[in-house]
Coordinates of N, CA and C in Angstrom, one line a residue:
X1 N -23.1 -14.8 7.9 CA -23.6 -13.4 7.6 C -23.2 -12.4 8.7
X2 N -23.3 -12.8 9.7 CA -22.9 -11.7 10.9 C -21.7 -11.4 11.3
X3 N -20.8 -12.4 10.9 CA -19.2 -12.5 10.8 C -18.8 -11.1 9.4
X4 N -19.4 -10.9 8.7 CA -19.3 -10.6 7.0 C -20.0 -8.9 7.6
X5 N -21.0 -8.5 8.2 CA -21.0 -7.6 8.9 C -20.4 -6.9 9.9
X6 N -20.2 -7.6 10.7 CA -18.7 -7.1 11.6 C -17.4 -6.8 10.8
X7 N -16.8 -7.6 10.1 CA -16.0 -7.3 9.4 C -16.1 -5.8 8.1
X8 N -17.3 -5.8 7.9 CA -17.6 -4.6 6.9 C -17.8 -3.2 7.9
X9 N -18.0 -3.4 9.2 CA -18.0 -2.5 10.2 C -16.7 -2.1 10.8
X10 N -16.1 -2.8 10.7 CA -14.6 -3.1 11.7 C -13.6 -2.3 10.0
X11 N -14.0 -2.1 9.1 CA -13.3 -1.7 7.8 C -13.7 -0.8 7.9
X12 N -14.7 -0.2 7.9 CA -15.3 1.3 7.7 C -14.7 2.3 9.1
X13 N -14.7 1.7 10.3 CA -14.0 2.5 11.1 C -12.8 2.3 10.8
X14 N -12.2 1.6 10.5 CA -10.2 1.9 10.1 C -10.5 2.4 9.2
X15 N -10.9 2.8 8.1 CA -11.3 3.8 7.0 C -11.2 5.2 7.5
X16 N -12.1 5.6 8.5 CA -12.8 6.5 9.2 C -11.7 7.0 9.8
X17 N -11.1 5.9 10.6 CA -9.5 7.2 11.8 C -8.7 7.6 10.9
X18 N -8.4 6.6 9.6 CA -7.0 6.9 8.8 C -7.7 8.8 8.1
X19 N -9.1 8.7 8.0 CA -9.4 9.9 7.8 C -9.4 11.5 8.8
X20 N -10.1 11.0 9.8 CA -10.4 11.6 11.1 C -8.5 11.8 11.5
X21 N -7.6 11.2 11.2 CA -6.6 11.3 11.9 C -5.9 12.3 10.8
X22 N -5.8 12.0 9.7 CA -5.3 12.9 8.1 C -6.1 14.4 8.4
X23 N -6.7 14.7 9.3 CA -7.8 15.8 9.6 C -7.3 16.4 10.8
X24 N -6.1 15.8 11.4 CA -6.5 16.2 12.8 C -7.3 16.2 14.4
X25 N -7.9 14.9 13.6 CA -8.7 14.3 15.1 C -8.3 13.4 15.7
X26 N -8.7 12.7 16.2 CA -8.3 11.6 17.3 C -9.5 10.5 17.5
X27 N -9.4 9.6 16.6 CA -10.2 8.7 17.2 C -10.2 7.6 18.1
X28 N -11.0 7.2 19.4 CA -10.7 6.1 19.8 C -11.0 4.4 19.5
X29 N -11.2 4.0 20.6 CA -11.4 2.5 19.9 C -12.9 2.1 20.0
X30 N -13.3 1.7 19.0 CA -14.9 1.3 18.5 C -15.7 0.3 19.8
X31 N -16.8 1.0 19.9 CA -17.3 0.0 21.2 C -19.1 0.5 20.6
X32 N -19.6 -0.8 20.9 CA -21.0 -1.4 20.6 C -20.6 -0.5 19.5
X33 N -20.5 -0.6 17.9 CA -20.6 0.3 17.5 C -20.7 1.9 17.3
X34 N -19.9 2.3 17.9 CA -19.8 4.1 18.3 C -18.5 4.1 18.1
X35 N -17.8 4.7 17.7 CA -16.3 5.4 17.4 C -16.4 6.7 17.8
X36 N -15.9 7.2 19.1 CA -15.9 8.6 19.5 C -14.2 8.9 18.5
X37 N -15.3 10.3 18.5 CA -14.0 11.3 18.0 C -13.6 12.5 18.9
X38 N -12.6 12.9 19.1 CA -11.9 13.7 19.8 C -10.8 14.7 19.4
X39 N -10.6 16.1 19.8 CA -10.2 17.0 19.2 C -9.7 17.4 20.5
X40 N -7.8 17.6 20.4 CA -7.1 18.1 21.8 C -8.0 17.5 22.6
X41 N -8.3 16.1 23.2 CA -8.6 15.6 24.5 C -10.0 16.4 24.9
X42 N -10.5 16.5 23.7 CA -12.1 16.7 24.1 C -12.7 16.3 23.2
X43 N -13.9 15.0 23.9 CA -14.7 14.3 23.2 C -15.5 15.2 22.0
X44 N -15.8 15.4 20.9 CA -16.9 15.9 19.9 C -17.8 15.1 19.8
X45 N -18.2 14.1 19.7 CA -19.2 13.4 19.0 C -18.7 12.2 19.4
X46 N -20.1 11.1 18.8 CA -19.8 9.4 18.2 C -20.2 8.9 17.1
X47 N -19.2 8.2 16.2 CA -19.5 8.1 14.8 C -20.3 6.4 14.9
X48 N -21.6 6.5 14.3 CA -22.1 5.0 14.3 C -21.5 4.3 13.2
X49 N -21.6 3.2 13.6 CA -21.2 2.4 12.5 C -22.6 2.3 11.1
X50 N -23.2 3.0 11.0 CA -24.0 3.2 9.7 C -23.5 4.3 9.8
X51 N -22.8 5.3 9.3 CA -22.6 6.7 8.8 C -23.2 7.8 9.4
X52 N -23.8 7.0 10.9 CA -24.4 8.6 11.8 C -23.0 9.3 12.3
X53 N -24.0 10.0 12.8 CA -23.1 11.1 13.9 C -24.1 11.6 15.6
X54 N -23.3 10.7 17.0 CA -24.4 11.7 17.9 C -23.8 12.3 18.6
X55 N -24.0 13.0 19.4 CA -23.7 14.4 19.6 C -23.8 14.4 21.3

């Protein structure tokens, strides 16, 4: 089950850069769950892996 979660997590953020990147952002690499996003080399936010946003 927790293998099958990670994996539905680890999909949603490669979903998410192919988008964020089609947009002009920059996303980095996913850690404890948080996917920072960045615009010209400045941090904006972190995307959670449930569909938040913090700030």
């Amino acid at each position: 089950m927790h293998e099958q979660a990670t994996e539905q997590k680890n999909n949603y953020f490669r979903e998410l850069t192919l988008n964020l990147r089609h947009e002009g952002f920059t996303a980095g690499q996913p850690e404890d769950g948080l996917l920072p996003v960045e615009a010209d080399g400045t941090r904006l936010c972190l995307a959670t892996d449930s569909g938040g946003v913090r700030c």
